[in-house]
XYZ file of N, CA and C in Angstrom:
687
model
N -12.093 8.302 -34.469
C -12.378 8.431 -32.940
C -13.504 7.398 -32.439
N -13.160 6.704 -31.760
C -13.968 5.637 -31.135
C -15.294 6.420 -30.268
N -16.215 5.909 -30.441
C -17.655 6.308 -29.658
C -17.973 5.495 -28.519
N -17.726 5.994 -27.024
C -18.276 4.741 -26.395
C -19.618 5.265 -25.870
N -20.312 3.714 -25.861
C -21.766 3.848 -25.648
C -22.145 4.472 -24.456
N -23.365 4.906 -24.202
C -23.662 5.949 -22.854
C -23.624 4.869 -21.706
N -23.901 3.733 -22.044
C -24.188 2.852 -20.660
C -22.540 2.819 -20.216
N -21.810 2.220 -21.384
C -20.296 1.782 -20.782
C -19.700 3.525 -20.442
N -19.863 4.235 -21.069
C -19.283 5.906 -20.777
C -19.702 5.874 -19.181
N -20.681 5.636 -18.795
C -21.417 5.887 -17.052
C -20.557 5.114 -16.122
N -20.750 3.809 -16.609
C -19.956 2.477 -15.965
C -18.268 2.860 -15.863
N -17.993 3.725 -17.165
C -16.379 3.936 -16.655
C -15.895 5.337 -15.820
N -17.196 5.925 -16.505
C -17.024 7.458 -15.168
C -17.319 7.116 -13.820
N -18.237 6.032 -13.515
C -18.377 5.538 -12.014
C -17.326 5.165 -11.703
N -16.402 4.036 -12.361
C -15.351 3.236 -11.689
C -14.344 4.439 -11.506
N -14.104 5.176 -12.466
C -13.324 6.441 -12.179
C -13.243 7.242 -10.896
N -14.282 7.471 -10.631
C -14.430 8.375 -9.334
C -14.683 7.297 -8.241
N -14.722 6.093 -8.192
C -14.274 5.391 -7.497
C -12.998 4.889 -7.090
N -12.305 4.924 -7.931
C -10.867 4.670 -8.086
C -10.542 6.058 -7.701
N -10.771 7.052 -7.730
C -10.295 8.435 -7.057
C -10.639 8.170 -5.596
N -11.441 7.716 -4.969
C -11.626 7.687 -3.632
C -10.515 6.922 -3.044
N -9.892 7.414 -1.817
C -9.251 6.910 -0.886
C -9.517 5.411 -0.147
N -8.966 4.898 -0.248
C -9.447 3.496 0.572
C -8.763 3.014 1.823
N -9.502 2.689 3.122
C -8.570 2.789 4.263
C -9.519 2.056 4.811
N -10.155 0.904 4.197
C -10.832 -0.253 5.292
C -10.708 -1.432 4.443
N -10.789 -2.651 5.109
C -10.340 -4.159 4.638
C -11.605 -4.516 3.931
N -11.235 -5.542 2.840
C -11.995 -6.135 2.145
C -13.650 -6.849 2.948
N -13.208 -7.869 4.050
C -14.004 -8.266 4.990
C -14.698 -7.281 5.794
N -13.961 -6.371 6.261
C -14.652 -5.620 7.407
C -14.665 -6.590 9.020
N -15.400 -6.227 9.797
C -15.492 -6.788 11.042
C -13.997 -6.875 11.805
N -13.745 -7.922 12.549
C -12.536 -8.052 12.994
C -11.143 -8.423 12.508
N -11.084 -7.920 11.398
C -9.823 -7.941 10.388
C -8.687 -6.443 10.310
N -7.791 -6.716 9.835
C -6.905 -5.411 9.464
C -6.205 -5.754 8.574
N -5.481 -4.947 8.017
C -4.609 -4.948 6.559
C -3.477 -3.967 7.216
N -2.139 -5.550 6.856
C -0.916 -4.426 7.139
C -0.418 -3.855 5.650
N 0.131 -2.742 6.161
C 0.767 -1.834 4.884
C 2.050 -1.447 5.410
N 3.081 -1.330 4.389
C 4.382 -0.859 4.560
C 4.565 0.084 3.318
N 5.344 1.149 3.967
C 5.973 2.198 3.178
C 7.481 2.350 2.841
N 7.827 3.149 2.042
C 9.383 3.451 1.892
C 10.419 2.401 1.559
N 9.699 1.363 1.393
C 10.928 0.137 0.991
C 11.214 0.055 -0.483
N 11.710 -0.960 -1.248
C 12.073 -1.755 -0.254
C 13.689 -1.306 0.369
N 13.948 -2.077 1.568
C 15.183 -2.049 2.033
C 15.822 -3.007 2.495
N 16.958 -2.968 1.791
C 17.884 -4.134 2.152
C 18.109 -4.608 3.458
N 18.066 -3.686 4.498
C 18.456 -4.437 5.670
C 17.134 -4.826 6.371
N 16.122 -4.215 6.347
C 14.868 -4.750 7.003
C 13.534 -5.169 5.958
N 13.492 -4.772 5.087
C 12.319 -5.733 4.017
C 12.891 -7.231 4.133
N 13.766 -7.821 4.147
C 14.287 -9.270 4.117
C 13.453 -9.761 5.366
N 13.787 -9.038 6.743
C 13.711 -9.691 7.828
C 11.844 -9.669 8.082
N 11.212 -8.418 7.516
C 9.864 -8.294 7.634
C 8.733 -9.425 6.565
N 9.690 -9.838 5.471
C 8.926 -10.711 4.593
C 9.073 -12.252 5.343
N 10.131 -12.308 5.999
C 10.345 -13.727 6.984
C 9.237 -13.557 7.898
N 8.989 -12.094 8.445
C 7.993 -12.537 9.701
C 6.726 -13.056 9.132
N 6.168 -12.233 7.857
C 4.821 -12.358 7.470
C 4.837 -13.644 6.755
N 5.858 -14.291 6.293
C 6.062 -15.712 5.700
C 5.711 -16.585 6.467
N 6.609 -16.285 7.685
C 6.158 -17.397 9.010
C 4.960 -17.294 9.524
N 4.388 -16.111 9.401
C 2.702 -15.751 10.321
C 1.595 -16.169 8.768
N 2.349 -16.460 7.955
C 1.141 -16.537 6.856
C -0.067 -15.657 6.385
N 0.733 -14.220 6.445
C -0.070 -12.840 6.371
C 0.502 -12.215 5.109
N -0.602 -11.599 4.261
C -0.350 -11.185 2.973
C -0.589 -9.571 3.291
N 0.469 -8.836 2.866
C 0.539 -7.095 3.187
C 0.641 -6.308 1.732
N 0.493 -5.132 1.859
C 0.812 -4.433 0.807
C 1.921 -3.770 0.937
N 3.001 -3.228 -0.314
C 3.951 -2.656 0.146
C 4.266 -1.604 -0.905
N 4.319 -0.304 -0.284
C 4.122 0.694 -1.007
C 5.418 1.002 -1.214
N 6.110 1.443 -2.618
C 7.301 1.304 -2.915
C 7.795 2.696 -3.334
N 9.091 2.850 -3.165
C 9.733 4.121 -3.524
C 10.368 4.257 -4.886
N 10.309 4.806 -5.788
C 10.711 4.666 -7.148
C 12.528 4.386 -6.912
N 13.198 5.778 -5.974
C 14.506 5.511 -5.985
C 14.825 4.447 -5.271
N 13.928 3.821 -4.250
C 14.266 2.332 -3.393
C 14.523 1.422 -4.362
N 13.542 1.234 -5.176
C 13.341 -0.264 -6.091
C 14.595 0.145 -7.061
N 15.132 0.968 -7.573
C 16.285 0.938 -8.257
C 17.399 0.670 -7.561
N 17.369 0.576 -6.182
C 18.538 0.611 -5.544
C 18.696 -1.106 -5.198
N 17.427 -1.646 -5.218
C 17.205 -2.956 -4.633
C 16.212 -3.503 -5.598
N 15.814 -3.446 -6.728
C 15.228 -4.608 -7.684
C 14.766 -5.913 -7.510
N 15.726 -6.690 -6.623
C 15.843 -7.998 -6.280
C 14.558 -8.038 -5.455
N 14.785 -7.095 -4.267
C 13.583 -7.262 -2.984
C 12.142 -6.714 -3.965
N 11.914 -5.994 -4.888
C 10.309 -6.248 -5.355
C 10.087 -8.023 -5.856
N 10.947 -8.512 -6.238
C 10.775 -9.831 -6.990
C 10.764 -10.547 -5.830
N 11.200 -10.400 -4.505
C 11.050 -11.250 -3.411
C 9.662 -10.897 -2.741
N 9.057 -9.701 -2.633
C 8.193 -9.220 -2.135
C 6.817 -10.109 -3.387
N 7.082 -9.760 -4.261
C 5.946 -10.616 -5.097
C 6.122 -11.716 -5.281
N 6.869 -12.511 -4.986
C 7.372 -13.955 -5.009
C 6.488 -14.479 -3.714
N 6.262 -13.502 -2.306
C 5.717 -14.551 -1.364
C 4.260 -13.831 -1.597
N 3.606 -13.226 -2.652
C 2.265 -13.078 -2.734
C 1.713 -11.740 -2.279
N 2.662 -10.654 -1.858
C 2.017 -9.329 -1.358
C 1.816 -8.872 -2.798
N 0.905 -7.595 -2.235
C 0.687 -6.866 -3.282
C 1.838 -5.426 -3.375
N 1.624 -4.652 -4.276
C 2.631 -3.548 -4.758
C 1.960 -2.285 -4.515
N 2.338 -1.076 -3.915
C 2.006 0.175 -4.025
C 3.078 0.904 -4.830
N 2.519 2.059 -5.488
C 3.084 3.069 -5.779
C 3.403 3.857 -4.927
N 4.810 4.693 -4.326
C 4.864 5.582 -3.178
C 5.620 6.580 -3.902
N 5.447 6.963 -5.299
C 6.227 8.201 -5.495
C 7.585 7.843 -6.094
N 8.465 8.602 -6.813
C 9.619 8.443 -7.361
C 10.500 8.598 -5.561
N 10.377 9.684 -5.028
C 11.225 10.259 -4.257
C 10.682 10.613 -2.592
N 9.750 10.169 -2.423
C 8.493 10.825 -0.882
C 8.685 12.483 -1.275
N 8.466 12.769 -2.123
C 8.371 14.294 -2.172
C 6.713 14.730 -2.365
N 6.475 15.737 -1.128
C 4.992 16.340 -1.221
C 4.608 16.788 -2.489
N 3.593 15.954 -2.640
C 2.848 16.092 -3.954
C 2.057 17.024 -3.919
N 1.287 17.253 -2.764
C -0.191 18.119 -2.723
C -0.139 19.227 -3.695
N 0.594 19.835 -4.103
C 0.348 21.354 -4.655
C 1.165 21.233 -5.978
N 1.196 19.636 -6.506
C 1.399 19.563 -8.194
C 0.738 19.465 -9.077
N 1.110 20.297 -10.135
C -0.240 20.224 -11.464
C -0.342 18.326 -11.780
N -1.162 18.228 -12.603
C -1.301 16.864 -12.800
C -0.175 16.195 -13.696
N 0.441 17.066 -14.531
C 1.129 16.515 -15.546
C 2.562 16.412 -15.038
N 2.817 16.604 -13.712
C 4.302 16.413 -12.888
C 3.600 15.378 -12.071
N 2.560 15.253 -11.499
C 2.499 14.016 -10.635
C 2.269 12.856 -11.497
N 1.732 12.803 -12.728
C 1.305 11.633 -13.380
C 3.290 11.555 -14.125
N 3.954 12.259 -14.309
C 5.214 11.986 -14.520
C 6.184 11.159 -13.837
N 5.960 11.845 -12.339
C 6.432 10.873 -11.597
C 6.002 9.673 -11.392
N 4.722 9.467 -11.265
C 4.323 7.830 -10.797
C 4.577 7.399 -11.783
N 4.319 7.496 -13.050
C 4.863 6.506 -14.473
C 6.303 6.386 -14.426
N 7.046 6.958 -13.678
C 8.515 6.517 -13.663
C 8.682 5.691 -12.566
N 7.998 6.061 -11.518
C 7.957 5.133 -10.154
C 7.429 3.571 -10.992
N 6.177 3.523 -11.804
C 5.648 2.352 -12.384
C 6.955 1.532 -13.087
N 7.487 2.501 -13.953
C 8.493 1.721 -15.162
C 9.226 1.239 -14.094
N 10.106 1.405 -13.134
C 10.787 0.948 -12.330
C 10.696 -0.183 -11.563
N 9.479 0.059 -11.144
C 9.012 -1.481 -10.151
C 8.729 -2.520 -11.346
N 7.935 -2.275 -12.423
C 7.687 -3.182 -13.554
C 8.908 -3.681 -14.166
N 9.809 -2.586 -14.383
C 11.244 -3.416 -14.916
C 12.116 -4.403 -13.623
N 11.967 -4.075 -12.219
C 12.248 -5.106 -11.742
C 11.506 -6.090 -11.409
N 10.219 -6.166 -11.662
C 9.423 -7.421 -11.542
C 8.246 -7.722 -12.580
N 8.886 -7.984 -13.673
C 8.127 -8.155 -15.001
C 7.004 -8.776 -14.648
N 5.545 -8.076 -15.429
C 4.386 -8.827 -15.139
C 3.648 -8.864 -13.907
N 4.250 -7.877 -12.421
C 3.485 -7.825 -11.562
C 2.682 -6.662 -11.554
N 1.513 -6.888 -10.719
C 0.473 -5.799 -10.930
C 1.083 -4.607 -9.775
N 0.624 -3.590 -10.205
C 0.341 -2.228 -9.123
C -0.714 -1.754 -9.152
N -1.558 -2.209 -8.224
C -2.863 -1.709 -7.910
C -3.071 -0.772 -7.142
N -2.019 -0.334 -6.478
C -2.168 0.676 -5.572
C -1.223 1.882 -5.559
N -1.724 3.065 -5.092
C -0.837 3.931 -5.090
C -0.950 4.798 -3.409
N 0.005 5.145 -2.888
C -0.304 6.329 -1.514
C 0.849 7.646 -1.561
N -0.018 8.218 -1.478
C 0.693 9.966 -1.242
C 1.620 9.769 -0.439
N 2.695 10.027 -0.638
C 3.816 10.435 0.398
C 3.011 11.591 1.526
N 3.528 11.470 2.888
C 2.722 12.294 3.633
C 1.608 12.183 3.676
N 0.589 11.675 2.905
C -0.746 11.181 2.717
C -1.324 12.649 2.462
N -0.579 13.313 1.719
C -1.016 14.991 1.508
C -1.619 14.318 -0.195
N -2.551 14.349 -0.412
C -3.227 13.741 -1.510
C -3.241 14.778 -2.674
N -3.747 16.189 -2.348
C -3.695 17.090 -3.857
C -4.686 16.478 -4.510
N -3.949 16.694 -6.038
C -4.836 15.852 -7.245
C -4.365 14.468 -7.396
N -3.515 14.002 -6.581
C -2.654 12.897 -6.865
C -3.986 11.732 -7.029
N -4.975 11.414 -6.268
C -5.918 10.075 -6.529
C -6.489 10.244 -7.566
N -6.733 11.687 -8.782
C -7.392 11.379 -9.585
C -6.610 11.056 -10.788
N -4.962 11.187 -10.938
C -4.317 11.126 -11.695
C -3.649 9.686 -11.632
N -3.859 9.150 -10.536
C -3.084 7.367 -9.809
C -4.433 6.837 -10.629
N -6.105 7.344 -10.513
C -6.987 6.585 -10.819
C -7.005 6.292 -12.731
N -6.381 7.420 -13.351
C -6.228 7.481 -14.673
C -5.136 6.406 -14.989
N -4.241 6.113 -14.144
C -3.136 5.175 -14.378
C -3.521 3.981 -13.933
N -4.915 3.928 -13.607
C -5.386 2.313 -13.240
C -4.963 2.102 -11.631
N -4.635 2.836 -10.786
C -4.225 2.601 -9.593
C -5.371 3.058 -8.928
N -5.816 2.113 -7.484
C -6.487 2.862 -6.056
C -5.521 3.409 -5.543
N -6.226 4.900 -4.494
C -5.297 5.446 -3.478
C -5.526 4.785 -2.194
N -4.446 4.471 -1.713
C -4.778 3.560 -0.299
C -4.379 4.618 0.806
N -5.465 4.450 1.550
C -4.973 5.717 2.815
C -4.772 4.731 4.005
N -5.428 5.000 5.089
C -4.833 4.252 6.299
C -6.223 4.940 7.378
N -6.140 3.870 8.348
C -7.062 4.126 9.640
C -6.057 4.373 10.840
N -5.033 3.593 10.671
C -3.880 3.650 12.213
C -2.781 3.673 11.615
N -2.068 4.817 12.128
C -0.739 5.169 12.126
C -0.133 5.363 13.288
N 0.982 4.340 13.684
C 1.573 4.320 15.144
C 2.906 4.828 15.030
N 3.438 5.599 13.977
C 4.676 6.460 13.974
C 5.872 5.557 14.368
N 5.857 4.740 13.512
C 7.117 3.533 13.769
C 8.252 4.671 13.163
N 7.637 5.414 12.263
C 9.355 5.896 11.984
C 9.952 7.041 12.939
N 9.349 7.296 13.927
C 9.850 7.785 15.403
C 10.842 6.753 15.605
N 11.111 5.451 15.270
C 11.690 4.342 16.163
C 11.707 4.495 17.616
N 10.494 4.397 18.238
C 10.241 4.450 19.429
C 10.532 3.017 20.197
N 10.542 1.959 19.364
C 10.808 0.540 20.044
C 9.835 -0.352 19.931
N 10.485 -2.017 20.188
C 9.294 -2.539 19.414
C 8.117 -2.795 20.740
N 8.343 -2.729 21.858
C 7.418 -2.662 22.771
C 6.601 -1.563 22.784
N 6.635 -0.234 22.623
C 6.103 0.912 22.352
C 5.084 0.550 21.080
N 5.707 0.178 20.229
C 4.856 -0.027 19.201
C 3.922 -1.302 18.973
N 4.407 -1.967 19.885
C 3.024 -2.953 20.052
C 1.908 -2.579 20.774
N 2.397 -1.766 21.547
C 1.043 -1.253 22.500
C 0.248 -0.179 21.563
N 1.263 0.503 21.120
C 0.430 1.280 20.134
C -0.839 0.607 19.170
N -0.163 -0.692 18.436
C -0.723 -1.329 17.510
C -2.370 -2.121 18.581
N -2.231 -2.294 19.569
C -2.711 -3.120 20.135
C -3.796 -2.363 20.805
N -3.353 -0.731 21.083
C -4.340 -0.124 21.729
C -5.315 0.593 20.644
N -4.436 0.640 19.067
C -5.327 1.708 18.149
C -6.040 0.397 17.185
N -6.008 -0.613 17.231
C -6.815 -1.695 16.209
C -8.051 -1.587 16.214
N -8.639 -1.434 15.263
C -9.942 -1.221 15.338
C -10.684 -1.972 14.066
N -11.852 -2.393 13.961
C -12.202 -3.597 12.979
C -12.047 -2.852 11.467
N -11.822 -3.271 10.710
C -11.483 -3.064 9.422
C -10.752 -1.920 9.056
N -9.629 -1.962 9.811
C -8.647 -1.071 9.888
C -7.243 -1.208 8.804
N -7.033 -0.387 8.138
C -5.778 -0.459 7.048
C -5.009 0.193 7.989
N -3.741 -0.756 8.383
C -2.652 -0.237 9.386
C -1.478 0.592 8.370
N -0.905 1.647 8.796
C 0.461 2.000 8.077
C 1.648 1.954 8.975
N 2.211 1.298 8.669
C 3.515 0.902 8.919
C 4.756 1.378 8.074
N 6.175 0.959 8.201
C 7.312 1.166 7.494
C 8.363 0.226 7.418
N 8.605 -0.256 6.259
C 9.731 -1.072 5.830
C 11.037 -0.338 5.689
N 10.899 0.794 5.526
C 12.621 1.488 4.977
C 12.157 2.869 5.302
N 13.233 3.652 4.977
C 13.210 5.271 5.287
C 14.172 5.467 6.709
N 14.617 4.245 7.437
C 15.302 4.494 8.554
C 15.664 3.136 9.503
N 15.594 3.269 10.497
C 16.003 1.935 11.467
C 14.475 1.242 11.748
N 14.291 0.228 10.969
C 13.045 -0.366 10.788
C 12.760 -1.574 12.076
N 14.291 -2.091 12.822
C 14.225 -3.317 13.471
C 12.818 -3.205 14.377
N 12.994 -2.046 15.163
C 11.578 -2.342 15.730
C 10.418 -2.863 15.270
N 9.988 -2.078 14.080
C 8.774 -2.271 13.176
C 8.602 -4.140 13.040
N 9.827 -4.365 12.372
C 9.896 -5.921 12.183
C 9.544 -6.849 13.591
N 10.076 -6.607 14.626
C 9.970 -7.320 16.241
C 8.390 -7.123 16.325
N 8.143 -5.899 16.007
C 6.770 -5.337 16.700
C 5.660 -6.027 15.715
N 5.908 -6.262 14.222
C 4.747 -6.826 13.481
C 5.035 -8.710 14.158
N 5.810 -8.851 14.100
C 6.107 -10.344 14.485
C 5.656 -10.632 16.119
N 5.357 -9.655 16.823
C 4.691 -10.040 18.001
C 3.628 -9.616 17.826
N 2.907 -8.664 17.200
C 1.748 -8.236 16.996
C 0.734 -9.378 16.439
N 1.183 -9.774 15.245
C 0.561 -10.906 14.459
C -0.196 -12.106 15.336
N 0.868 -12.473 16.357
C -0.005 -13.550 17.086
C -0.899 -13.492 18.230
N -0.604 -11.993 18.571
C -1.321 -11.576 19.551
C -2.860 -11.103 19.119
N -2.706 -10.539 17.595
C -4.285 -10.412 17.225
C -4.976 -11.716 16.836
N -4.264 -12.804 16.481
C -4.681 -13.848 16.366
C -5.521 -14.557 17.487
N -4.730 -14.145 18.742
C -5.330 -14.690 19.934
C -6.456 -14.155 20.220
N -6.686 -13.050 20.073
C -8.115 -12.423 20.002
C -9.470 -13.082 19.199
N -9.004 -13.587 18.098
C -9.870 -13.988 17.420
C -9.732 -13.180 15.931
N -8.885 -12.612 15.917
C -9.024 -11.456 14.514
C -8.201 -12.301 13.503
N -8.628 -11.613 12.391
C -7.740 -12.194 11.398
C -7.039 -10.846 10.460
N -5.964 -11.211 9.417
C -5.652 -10.289 8.616
C -6.046 -10.531 7.166
N -6.309 -9.316 6.552
C -7.006 -9.162 5.193
C -6.145 -7.983 4.494
N -6.601 -8.270 3.112
C -6.190 -6.863 2.290
C -7.059 -5.602 2.066
N -6.451 -4.591 1.809
C -7.109 -3.282 1.503
C -8.595 -3.711 0.481
N -9.823 -3.052 0.692
C -11.081 -3.441 0.064
C -10.835 -2.623 -1.577
N -11.305 -3.274 -2.532
C -11.342 -2.622 -3.785
C -12.593 -2.209 -4.120
N -12.980 -0.920 -4.156
C -14.563 -0.795 -4.140
C -14.838 -0.418 -5.596
N -13.976 -0.825 -6.742
C -14.374 -1.086 -7.940
C -14.780 -2.643 -7.945
N -14.718 -3.615 -6.995
C -15.550 -4.945 -7.141
C -16.770 -4.884 -6.899
N -17.269 -5.964 -7.937
C -18.820 -5.759 -7.801
C -18.884 -7.439 -7.313
N -20.172 -7.227 -6.694
C -20.673 -8.640 -6.169
C -20.378 -9.911 -7.354
N -19.784 -10.795 -7.233
C -19.548 -12.005 -8.116
C -18.265 -11.839 -9.024
N -17.743 -10.644 -8.711
C -16.054 -10.745 -9.375
C -15.114 -11.502 -8.730
N -14.394 -12.186 -9.364
C -13.365 -13.023 -8.625
C -11.850 -12.258 -8.795
N -11.679 -11.220 -9.267
C -10.496 -10.522 -8.916
C -10.425 -9.149 -8.484
N -9.553 -9.147 -7.414
C -9.814 -8.143 -6.349
C -8.735 -7.148 -6.812
N -8.098 -7.180 -7.993
C -7.231 -5.903 -8.203
C -7.934 -5.164 -9.368
N -7.225 -3.282 -8.840
C -8.183 -2.525 -9.930
C -7.895 -2.773 -11.308
N -6.713 -3.715 -11.714
C -6.481 -3.717 -12.924
C -7.001 -4.567 -13.518
N -7.745 -4.747 -14.685
C -7.918 -5.773 -15.641
C -6.859 -6.886 -15.644
């Protein structure tokens, strides 16, 4: 058995505890927001969203469902090719809040394997619990090397209220340093795609910029923003 020196054990325990926290803010704070998208990849709406983000030069996080990855692995490669970050959003979007750790671990490992099979070599630094019902998932995700990703603004785009309403909700609800939750899968997301296309330049016009979620394990002077080594 390998013995870990006390100072290294303390640092490891601290990192694990930090990773078990739920991140809901941007790296830079201030007048920045981070865009995150759940429930994809979706063959109809993810390509359009990727085109919008590419046109506006914004990098986002895509939290992927294992069953959706299995159905459209080429879209995972497209997401990675455009420089976006990946998150594990479970296999089938089940409520995991009452699950024991071993069941959570099996689900996340299966989704992770599908993502990595679709995009070999890609990192999966984030985990987001379905419905935001965390239970014991942050601790298990941390053991698997993933940081749990929450949000500060959720505009109900899953209700498909239309692009005009979504733009209004985004503009009214945006706060400094917020992680924003949107969806590219799970239903008709055409309104989301249009709203994002309009929201990005509107926020730029206010002097704001777009960022990625904060990595709480990063120390001053580190050059890598990923939780995984």
